[in-house]
mmCIF file of C-alpha atoms in Angstrom:
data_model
loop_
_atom_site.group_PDB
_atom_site.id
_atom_site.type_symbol
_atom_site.label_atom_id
_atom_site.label_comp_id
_atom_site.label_asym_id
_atom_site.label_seq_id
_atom_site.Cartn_x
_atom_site.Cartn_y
_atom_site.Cartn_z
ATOM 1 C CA UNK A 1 106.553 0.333 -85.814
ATOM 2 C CA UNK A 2 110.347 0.484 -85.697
ATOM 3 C CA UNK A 3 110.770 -1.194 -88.744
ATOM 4 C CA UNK A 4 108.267 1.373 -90.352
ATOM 5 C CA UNK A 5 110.081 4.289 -89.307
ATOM 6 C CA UNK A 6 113.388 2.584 -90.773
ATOM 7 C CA UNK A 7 113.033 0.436 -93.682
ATOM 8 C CA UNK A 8 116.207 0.981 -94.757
ATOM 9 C CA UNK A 9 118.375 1.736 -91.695
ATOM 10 C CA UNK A 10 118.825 4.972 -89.772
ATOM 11 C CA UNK A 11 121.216 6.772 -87.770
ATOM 12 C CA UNK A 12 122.034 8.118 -84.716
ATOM 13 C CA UNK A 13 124.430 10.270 -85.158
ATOM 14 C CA UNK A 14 124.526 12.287 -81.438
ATOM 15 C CA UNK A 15 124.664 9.975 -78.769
ATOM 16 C CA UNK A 16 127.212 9.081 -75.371
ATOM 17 C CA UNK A 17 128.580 5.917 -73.957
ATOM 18 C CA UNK A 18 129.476 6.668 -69.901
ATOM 19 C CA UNK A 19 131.230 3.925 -67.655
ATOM 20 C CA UNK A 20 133.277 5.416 -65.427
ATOM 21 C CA UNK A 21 133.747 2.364 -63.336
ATOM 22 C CA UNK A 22 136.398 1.164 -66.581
ATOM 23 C CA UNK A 23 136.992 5.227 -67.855
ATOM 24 C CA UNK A 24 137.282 7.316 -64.540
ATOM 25 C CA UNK A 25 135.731 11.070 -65.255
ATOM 26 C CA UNK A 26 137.952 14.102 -65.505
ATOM 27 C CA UNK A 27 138.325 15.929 -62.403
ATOM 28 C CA UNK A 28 137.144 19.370 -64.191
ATOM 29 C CA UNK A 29 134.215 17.717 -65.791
ATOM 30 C CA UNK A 30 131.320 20.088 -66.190
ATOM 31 C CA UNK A 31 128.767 17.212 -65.467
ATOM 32 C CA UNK A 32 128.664 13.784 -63.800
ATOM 33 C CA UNK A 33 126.436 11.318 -65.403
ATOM 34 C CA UNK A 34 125.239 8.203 -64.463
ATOM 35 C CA UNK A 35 126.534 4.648 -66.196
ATOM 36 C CA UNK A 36 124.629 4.387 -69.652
ATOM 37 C CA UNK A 37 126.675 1.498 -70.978
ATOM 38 C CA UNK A 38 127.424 -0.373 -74.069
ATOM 39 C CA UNK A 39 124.695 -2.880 -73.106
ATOM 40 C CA UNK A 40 122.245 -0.130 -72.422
ATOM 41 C CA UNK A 41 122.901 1.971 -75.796
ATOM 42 C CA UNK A 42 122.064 -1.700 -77.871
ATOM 43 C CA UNK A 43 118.862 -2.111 -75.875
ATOM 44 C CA UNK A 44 118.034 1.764 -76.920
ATOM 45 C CA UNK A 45 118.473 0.892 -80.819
ATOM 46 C CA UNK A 46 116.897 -2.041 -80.812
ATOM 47 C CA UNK A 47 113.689 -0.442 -79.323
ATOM 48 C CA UNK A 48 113.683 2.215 -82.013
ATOM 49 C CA UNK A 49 115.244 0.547 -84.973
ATOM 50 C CA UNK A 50 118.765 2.071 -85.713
ATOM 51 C CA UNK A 51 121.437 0.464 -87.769
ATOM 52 C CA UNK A 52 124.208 2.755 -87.311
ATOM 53 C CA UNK A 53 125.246 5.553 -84.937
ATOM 54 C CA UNK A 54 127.907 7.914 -84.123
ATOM 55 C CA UNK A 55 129.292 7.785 -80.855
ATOM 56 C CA UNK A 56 130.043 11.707 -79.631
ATOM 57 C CA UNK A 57 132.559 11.725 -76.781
ATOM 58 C CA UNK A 58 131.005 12.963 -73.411
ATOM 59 C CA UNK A 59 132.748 15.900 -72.446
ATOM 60 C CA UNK A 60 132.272 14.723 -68.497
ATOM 61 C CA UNK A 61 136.157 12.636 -70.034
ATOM 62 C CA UNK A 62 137.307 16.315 -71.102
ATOM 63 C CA UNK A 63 139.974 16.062 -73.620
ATOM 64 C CA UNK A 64 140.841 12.231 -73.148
ATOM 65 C CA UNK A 65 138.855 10.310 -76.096
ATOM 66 C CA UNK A 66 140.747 6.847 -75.524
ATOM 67 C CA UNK A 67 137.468 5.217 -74.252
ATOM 68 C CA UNK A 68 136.211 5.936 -77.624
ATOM 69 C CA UNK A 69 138.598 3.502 -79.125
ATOM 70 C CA UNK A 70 137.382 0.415 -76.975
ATOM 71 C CA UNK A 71 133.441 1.697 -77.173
ATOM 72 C CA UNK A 72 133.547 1.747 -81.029
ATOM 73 C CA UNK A 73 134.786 -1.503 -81.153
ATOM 74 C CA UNK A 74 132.204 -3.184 -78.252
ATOM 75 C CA UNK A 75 129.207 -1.779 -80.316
ATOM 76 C CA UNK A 76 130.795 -2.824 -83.985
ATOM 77 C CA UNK A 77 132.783 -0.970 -85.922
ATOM 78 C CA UNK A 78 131.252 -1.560 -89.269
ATOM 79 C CA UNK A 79 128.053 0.301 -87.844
ATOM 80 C CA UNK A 80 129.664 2.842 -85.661
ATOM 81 C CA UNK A 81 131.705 5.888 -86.615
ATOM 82 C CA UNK A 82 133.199 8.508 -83.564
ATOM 83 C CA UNK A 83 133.647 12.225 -82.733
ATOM 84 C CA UNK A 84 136.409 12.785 -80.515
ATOM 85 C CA UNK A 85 137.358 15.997 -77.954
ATOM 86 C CA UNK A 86 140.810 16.816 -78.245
ATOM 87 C CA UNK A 87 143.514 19.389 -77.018
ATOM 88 C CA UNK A 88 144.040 21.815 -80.328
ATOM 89 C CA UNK A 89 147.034 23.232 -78.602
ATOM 90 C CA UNK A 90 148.538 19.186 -77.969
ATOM 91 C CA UNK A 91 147.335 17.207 -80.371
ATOM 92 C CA UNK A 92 149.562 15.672 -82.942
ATOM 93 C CA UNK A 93 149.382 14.575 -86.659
ATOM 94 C CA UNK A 94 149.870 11.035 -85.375
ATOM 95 C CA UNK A 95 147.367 11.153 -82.782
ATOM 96 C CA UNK A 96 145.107 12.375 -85.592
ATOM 97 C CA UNK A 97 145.868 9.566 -87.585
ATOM 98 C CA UNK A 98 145.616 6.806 -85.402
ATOM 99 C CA UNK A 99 142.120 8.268 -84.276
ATOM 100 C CA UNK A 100 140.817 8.364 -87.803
ATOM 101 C CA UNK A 101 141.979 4.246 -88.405
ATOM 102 C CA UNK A 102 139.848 3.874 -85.033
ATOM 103 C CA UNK A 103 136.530 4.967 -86.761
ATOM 104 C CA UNK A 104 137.012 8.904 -85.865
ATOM 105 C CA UNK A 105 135.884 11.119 -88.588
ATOM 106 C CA UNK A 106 135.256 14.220 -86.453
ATOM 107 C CA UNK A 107 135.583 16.395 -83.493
ATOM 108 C CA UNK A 108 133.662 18.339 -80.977
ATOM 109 C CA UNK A 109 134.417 21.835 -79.699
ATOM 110 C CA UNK A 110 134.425 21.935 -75.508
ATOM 111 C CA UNK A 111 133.350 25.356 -74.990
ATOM 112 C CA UNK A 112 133.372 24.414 -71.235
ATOM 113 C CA UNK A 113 137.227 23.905 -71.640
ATOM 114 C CA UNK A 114 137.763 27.408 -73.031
ATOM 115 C CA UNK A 115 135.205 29.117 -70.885
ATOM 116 C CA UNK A 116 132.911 29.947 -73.624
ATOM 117 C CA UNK A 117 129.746 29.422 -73.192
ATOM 118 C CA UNK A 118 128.545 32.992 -72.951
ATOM 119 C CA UNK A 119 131.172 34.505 -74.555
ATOM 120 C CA UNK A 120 131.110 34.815 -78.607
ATOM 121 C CA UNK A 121 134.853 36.102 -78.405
ATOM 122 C CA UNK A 122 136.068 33.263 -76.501
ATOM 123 C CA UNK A 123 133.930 31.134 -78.682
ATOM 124 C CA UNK A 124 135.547 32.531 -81.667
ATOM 125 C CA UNK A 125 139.173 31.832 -80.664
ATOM 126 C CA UNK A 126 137.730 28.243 -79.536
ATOM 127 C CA UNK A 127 136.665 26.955 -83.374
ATOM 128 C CA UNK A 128 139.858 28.874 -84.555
ATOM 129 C CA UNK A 129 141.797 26.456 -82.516
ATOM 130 C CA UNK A 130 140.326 23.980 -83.244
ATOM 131 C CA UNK A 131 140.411 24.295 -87.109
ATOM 132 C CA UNK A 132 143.609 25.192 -87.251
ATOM 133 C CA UNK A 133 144.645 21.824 -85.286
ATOM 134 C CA UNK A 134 142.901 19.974 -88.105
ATOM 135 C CA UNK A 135 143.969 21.533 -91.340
ATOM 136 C CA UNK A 136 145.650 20.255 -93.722
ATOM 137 C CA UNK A 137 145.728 16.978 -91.741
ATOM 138 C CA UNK A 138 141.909 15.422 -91.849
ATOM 139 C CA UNK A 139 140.491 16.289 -94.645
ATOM 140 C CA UNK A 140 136.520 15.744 -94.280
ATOM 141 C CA UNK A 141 136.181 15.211 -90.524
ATOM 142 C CA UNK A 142 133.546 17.316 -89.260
ATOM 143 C CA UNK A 143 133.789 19.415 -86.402
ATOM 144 C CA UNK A 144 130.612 19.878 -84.144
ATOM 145 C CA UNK A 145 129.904 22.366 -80.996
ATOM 146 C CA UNK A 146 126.974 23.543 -78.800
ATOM 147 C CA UNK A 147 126.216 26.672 -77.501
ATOM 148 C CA UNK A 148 123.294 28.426 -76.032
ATOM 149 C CA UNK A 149 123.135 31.562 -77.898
ATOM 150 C CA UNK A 150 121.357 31.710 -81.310
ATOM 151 C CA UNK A 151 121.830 35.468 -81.512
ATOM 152 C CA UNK A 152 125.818 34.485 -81.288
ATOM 153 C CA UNK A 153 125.322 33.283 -85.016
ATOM 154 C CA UNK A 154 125.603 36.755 -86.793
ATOM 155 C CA UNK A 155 129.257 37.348 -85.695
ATOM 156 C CA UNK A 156 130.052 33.842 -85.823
ATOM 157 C CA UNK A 157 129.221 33.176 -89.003
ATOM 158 C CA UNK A 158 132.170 35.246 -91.025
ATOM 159 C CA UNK A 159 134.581 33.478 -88.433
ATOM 160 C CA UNK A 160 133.309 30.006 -89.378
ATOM 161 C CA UNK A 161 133.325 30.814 -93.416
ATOM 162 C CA UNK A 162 137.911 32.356 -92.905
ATOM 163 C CA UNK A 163 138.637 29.555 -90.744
ATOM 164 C CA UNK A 164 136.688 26.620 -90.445
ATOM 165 C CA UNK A 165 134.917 25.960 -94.224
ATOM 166 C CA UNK A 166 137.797 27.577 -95.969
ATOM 167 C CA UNK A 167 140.063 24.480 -94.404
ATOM 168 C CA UNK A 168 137.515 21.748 -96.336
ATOM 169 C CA UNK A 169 136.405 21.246 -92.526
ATOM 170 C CA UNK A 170 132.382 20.231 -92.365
ATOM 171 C CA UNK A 171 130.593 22.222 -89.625
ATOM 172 C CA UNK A 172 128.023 20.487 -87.781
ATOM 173 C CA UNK A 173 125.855 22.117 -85.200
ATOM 174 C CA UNK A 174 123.828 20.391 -82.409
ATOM 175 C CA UNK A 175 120.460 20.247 -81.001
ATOM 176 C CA UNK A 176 118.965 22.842 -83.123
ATOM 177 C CA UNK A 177 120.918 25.020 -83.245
ATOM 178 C CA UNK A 178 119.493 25.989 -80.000
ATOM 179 C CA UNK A 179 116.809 27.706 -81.780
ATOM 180 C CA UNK A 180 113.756 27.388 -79.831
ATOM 181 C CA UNK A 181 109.896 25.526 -80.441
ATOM 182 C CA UNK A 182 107.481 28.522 -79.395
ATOM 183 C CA UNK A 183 106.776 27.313 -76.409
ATOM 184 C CA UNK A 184 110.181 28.154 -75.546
ATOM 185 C CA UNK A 185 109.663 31.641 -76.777
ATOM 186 C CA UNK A 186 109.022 34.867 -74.941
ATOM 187 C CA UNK A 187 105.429 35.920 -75.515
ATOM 188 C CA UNK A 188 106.565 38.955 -77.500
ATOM 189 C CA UNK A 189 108.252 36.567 -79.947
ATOM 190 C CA UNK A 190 105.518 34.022 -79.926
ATOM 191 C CA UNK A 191 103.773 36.625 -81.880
ATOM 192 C CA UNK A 192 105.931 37.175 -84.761
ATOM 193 C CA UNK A 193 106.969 34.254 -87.317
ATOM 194 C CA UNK A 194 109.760 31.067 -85.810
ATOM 195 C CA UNK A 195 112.295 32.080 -88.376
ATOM 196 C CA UNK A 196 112.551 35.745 -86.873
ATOM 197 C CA UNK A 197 114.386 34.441 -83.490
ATOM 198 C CA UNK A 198 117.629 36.211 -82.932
ATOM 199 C CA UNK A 199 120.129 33.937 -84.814
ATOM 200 C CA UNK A 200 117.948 32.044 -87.316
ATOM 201 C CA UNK A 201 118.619 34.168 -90.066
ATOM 202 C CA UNK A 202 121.999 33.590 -90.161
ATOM 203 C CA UNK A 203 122.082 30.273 -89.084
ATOM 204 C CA UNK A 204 119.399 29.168 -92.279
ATOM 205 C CA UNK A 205 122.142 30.922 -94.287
ATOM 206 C CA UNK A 206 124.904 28.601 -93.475
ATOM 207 C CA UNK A 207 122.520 25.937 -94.064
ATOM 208 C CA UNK A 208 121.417 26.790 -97.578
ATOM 209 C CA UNK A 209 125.043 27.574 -98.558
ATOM 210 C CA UNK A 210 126.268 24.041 -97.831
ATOM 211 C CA UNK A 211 128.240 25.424 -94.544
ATOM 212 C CA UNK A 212 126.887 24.238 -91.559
ATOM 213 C CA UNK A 213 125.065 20.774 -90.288
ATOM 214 C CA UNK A 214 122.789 21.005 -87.960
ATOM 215 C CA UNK A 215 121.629 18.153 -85.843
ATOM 216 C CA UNK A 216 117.308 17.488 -85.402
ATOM 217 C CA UNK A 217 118.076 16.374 -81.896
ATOM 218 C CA UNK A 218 116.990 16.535 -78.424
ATOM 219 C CA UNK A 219 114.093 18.453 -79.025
ATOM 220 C CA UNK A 220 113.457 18.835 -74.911
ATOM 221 C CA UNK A 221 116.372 21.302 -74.895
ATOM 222 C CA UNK A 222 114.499 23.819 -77.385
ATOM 223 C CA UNK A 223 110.529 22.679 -76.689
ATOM 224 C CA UNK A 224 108.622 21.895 -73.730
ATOM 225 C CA UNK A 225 105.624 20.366 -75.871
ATOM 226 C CA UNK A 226 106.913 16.464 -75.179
ATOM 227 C CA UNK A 227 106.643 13.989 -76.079
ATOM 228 C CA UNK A 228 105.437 14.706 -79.471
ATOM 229 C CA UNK A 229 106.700 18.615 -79.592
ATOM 230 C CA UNK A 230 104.507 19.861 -82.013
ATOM 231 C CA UNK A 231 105.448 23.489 -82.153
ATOM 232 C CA UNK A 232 108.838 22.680 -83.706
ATOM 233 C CA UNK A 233 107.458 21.388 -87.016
ATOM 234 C CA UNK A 234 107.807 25.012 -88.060
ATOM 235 C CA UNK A 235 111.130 25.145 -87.108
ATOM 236 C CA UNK A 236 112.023 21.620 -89.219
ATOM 237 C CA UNK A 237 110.208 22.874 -92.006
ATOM 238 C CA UNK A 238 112.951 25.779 -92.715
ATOM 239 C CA UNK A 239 115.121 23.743 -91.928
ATOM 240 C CA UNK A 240 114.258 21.235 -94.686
ATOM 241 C CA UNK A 241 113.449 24.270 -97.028
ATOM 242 C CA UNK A 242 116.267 25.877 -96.814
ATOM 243 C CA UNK A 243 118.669 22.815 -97.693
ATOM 244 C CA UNK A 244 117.869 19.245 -97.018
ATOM 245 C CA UNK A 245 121.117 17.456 -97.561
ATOM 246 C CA UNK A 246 122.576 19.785 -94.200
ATOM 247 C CA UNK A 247 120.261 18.054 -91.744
ATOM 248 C CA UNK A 248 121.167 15.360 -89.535
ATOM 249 C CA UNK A 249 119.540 13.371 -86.387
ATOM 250 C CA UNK A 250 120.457 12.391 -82.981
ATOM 251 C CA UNK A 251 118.771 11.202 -80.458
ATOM 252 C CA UNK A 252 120.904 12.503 -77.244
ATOM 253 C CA UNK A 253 120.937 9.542 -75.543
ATOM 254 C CA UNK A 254 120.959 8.859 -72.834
ATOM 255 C CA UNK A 255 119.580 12.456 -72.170
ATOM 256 C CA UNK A 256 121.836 14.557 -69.951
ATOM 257 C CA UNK A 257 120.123 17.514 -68.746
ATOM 258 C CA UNK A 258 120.412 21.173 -69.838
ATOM 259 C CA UNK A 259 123.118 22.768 -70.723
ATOM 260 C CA UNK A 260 124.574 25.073 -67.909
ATOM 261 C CA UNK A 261 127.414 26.393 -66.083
ATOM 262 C CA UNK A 262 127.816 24.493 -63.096
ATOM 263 C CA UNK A 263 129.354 25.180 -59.669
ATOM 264 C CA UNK A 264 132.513 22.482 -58.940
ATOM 265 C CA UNK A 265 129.856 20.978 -56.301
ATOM 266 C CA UNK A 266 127.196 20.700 -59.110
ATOM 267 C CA UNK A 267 129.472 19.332 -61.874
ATOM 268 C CA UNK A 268 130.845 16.331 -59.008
ATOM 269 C CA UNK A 269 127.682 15.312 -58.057
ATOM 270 C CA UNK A 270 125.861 12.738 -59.996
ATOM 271 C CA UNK A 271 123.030 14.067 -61.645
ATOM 272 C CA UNK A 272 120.319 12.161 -63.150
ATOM 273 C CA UNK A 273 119.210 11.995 -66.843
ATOM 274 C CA UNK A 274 116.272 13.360 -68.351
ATOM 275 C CA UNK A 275 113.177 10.667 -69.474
ATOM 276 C CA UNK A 276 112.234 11.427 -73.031
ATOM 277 C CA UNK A 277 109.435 8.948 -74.854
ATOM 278 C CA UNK A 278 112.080 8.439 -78.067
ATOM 279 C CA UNK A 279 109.798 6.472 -79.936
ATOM 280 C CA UNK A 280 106.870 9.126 -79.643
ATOM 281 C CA UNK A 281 109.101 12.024 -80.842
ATOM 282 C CA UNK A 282 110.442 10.104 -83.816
ATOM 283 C CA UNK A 283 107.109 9.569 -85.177
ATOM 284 C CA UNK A 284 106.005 12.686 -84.822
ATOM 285 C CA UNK A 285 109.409 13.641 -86.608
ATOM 286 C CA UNK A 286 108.340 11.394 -89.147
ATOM 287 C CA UNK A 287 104.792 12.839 -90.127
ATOM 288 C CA UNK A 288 106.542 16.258 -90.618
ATOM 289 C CA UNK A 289 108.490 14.536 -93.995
ATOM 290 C CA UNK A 290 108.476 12.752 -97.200
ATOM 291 C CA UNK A 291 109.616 9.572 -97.978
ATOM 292 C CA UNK A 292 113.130 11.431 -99.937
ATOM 293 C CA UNK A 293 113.503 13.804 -96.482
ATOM 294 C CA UNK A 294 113.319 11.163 -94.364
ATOM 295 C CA UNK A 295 115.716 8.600 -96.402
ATOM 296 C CA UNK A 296 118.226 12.010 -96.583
ATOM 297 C CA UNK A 297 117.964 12.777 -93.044
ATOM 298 C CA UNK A 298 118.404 9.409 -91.368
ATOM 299 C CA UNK A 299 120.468 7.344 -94.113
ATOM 300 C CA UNK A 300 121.889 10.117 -97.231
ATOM 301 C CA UNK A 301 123.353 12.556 -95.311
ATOM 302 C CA UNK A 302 124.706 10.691 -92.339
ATOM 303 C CA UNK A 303 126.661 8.141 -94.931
ATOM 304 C CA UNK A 304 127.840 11.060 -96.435
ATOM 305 C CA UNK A 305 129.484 13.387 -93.444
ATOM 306 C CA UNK A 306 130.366 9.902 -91.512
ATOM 307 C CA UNK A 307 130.828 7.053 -93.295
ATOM 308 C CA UNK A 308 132.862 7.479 -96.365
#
């Protein structure tokens, strides 16, 4: 079946490499995974069939993306591209430079770092930073974050057009969004259409103007229909209608668990991943499209954003 679902390649373009036995954990981690190793991440794509991948720095190593470096190079470097964390406030030119001849084409926003999570001001100074670290200096990277507020998206979204897209910087956006399936709904919303969530709106708008990425990954964060999660076809419908060259997929392995603030006690103990049926969920994924959305979503568009 893999080689059904990816005739001509696909990638994974959301996924962690954790061994903390060779790269120690920073002490203000927000989570402490389990190993999921090089070995482990090779046996994971050649179960489902991907080529290529991009290998998104776990934010459990906070701002220190050296591992990245050595894990590009263990799983190949012709077939893996990286997203690094970094300082804004530190970070040099050189740094930037070295990190981009190591496979880097992109960045991810710690909103754990900047205490941000639930705060769309905070968050707003956060991508600031971060875009300001990176212009005029990578042209093309990306730069990706995560957050758990859809209805954020409205006073985000004049923020990321002054100072993120008007730097050439591509946004990328994970998981959804964070938009939810409607089994994730409240039963007042379950009765009115997906696309009028708090935050859609807006967010469909940054996709159909060319300004935002969004990642068609880890579906158990926004549905609890697994393995197959049926009720967000809906959702990757407008997605695809509104502008299928902005659509991207990850797979989330190896499947940390929800996003939350954690106590210090919770983020230092280990805590176990989630089991998610991959295989199951990418076929169902896979009914939802054509033969041209498909090819775009797993080989155009990740070329494109990562590989050039």
């Amino acid at each position: 079946m893999t080689s059904q679902l990816f005739p001509e390649g696909g990638w994974d373009v959301h996924h962690h490499v954790f061994e903390p036995e060779r790269f120690p954990y920073d002490p203000n981690r927000h989570l402490t995974p389990p190993p999921a190793t090089i070995k482990n991440y090779n046996e994971f794509k050649l179960k489902t069939g991907i080529t290529h991948s991009v290998l998104t720095h776990g934010l459990s190593y906070g701002a220190d993306s050296t591992c990245l470096h050595t894990f590009t190079t263990e799983l190949g470097p012709s077939k893996t591209k990286s997203i690094a964390v970094i300082d804004p406030e530190t970070i040099t030119p050189a740094e930037l430079f070295d990190m981009h001849a190591n496979g880097v084409r992109g960045i991810r926003v710690n909103m754990y770092r900047f205490n941000a999570m639930h705060d769309v001001e905070l968050q707003k100074l956060a991508l600031t930073a971060h875009s300001r670290a990176l212009d005029g200096r990578c042209t093309g990277w990306s730069m990706a974050f995560t957050h758990t507020h859809p209805e954020f998206w409205g006073e985000l979204k004049p923020v990321i057009e002054k100072e993120v897209v008007s730097r050439g910087i591509r946004l990328v956006t994970d998981h959804f969004a964070l938009l939810k399936g409607v089994s994730m709904l409240s039963e007042d919303s379950q009765k009115r259409s997906i696309t009028e969530q708090p935050g859609c709106k807006d967010i469909m708008d940054l996709v159909r103007a060319g300004h935002l990425f969004v990642k068609i990954s880890a579906p158990y964060r926004v549905s609890t229909q697994a393995p197959h999660f049926e009720d967000l076809k809906p959702l990757v419908r407008a997605l695809f209608e509104a502008n299928p060259q902005q659509l991207l997929w990850g797979s989330d392995w190896p499947h940390t668990p929800l996003m939350k603030v954690r106590t210090r006690e919770e983020a230092l103990t280990e805590t176990p991943y989630l089991k998610v049926d991959d295989l199951a969920w990418l076929k169902s994924l896979r009914s939802w499209l054509s033969d041209n959305e498909w090819r775009s979503l797993m080989v155009q568009n990740p070329q494109r954003l990562y590989d050039w």
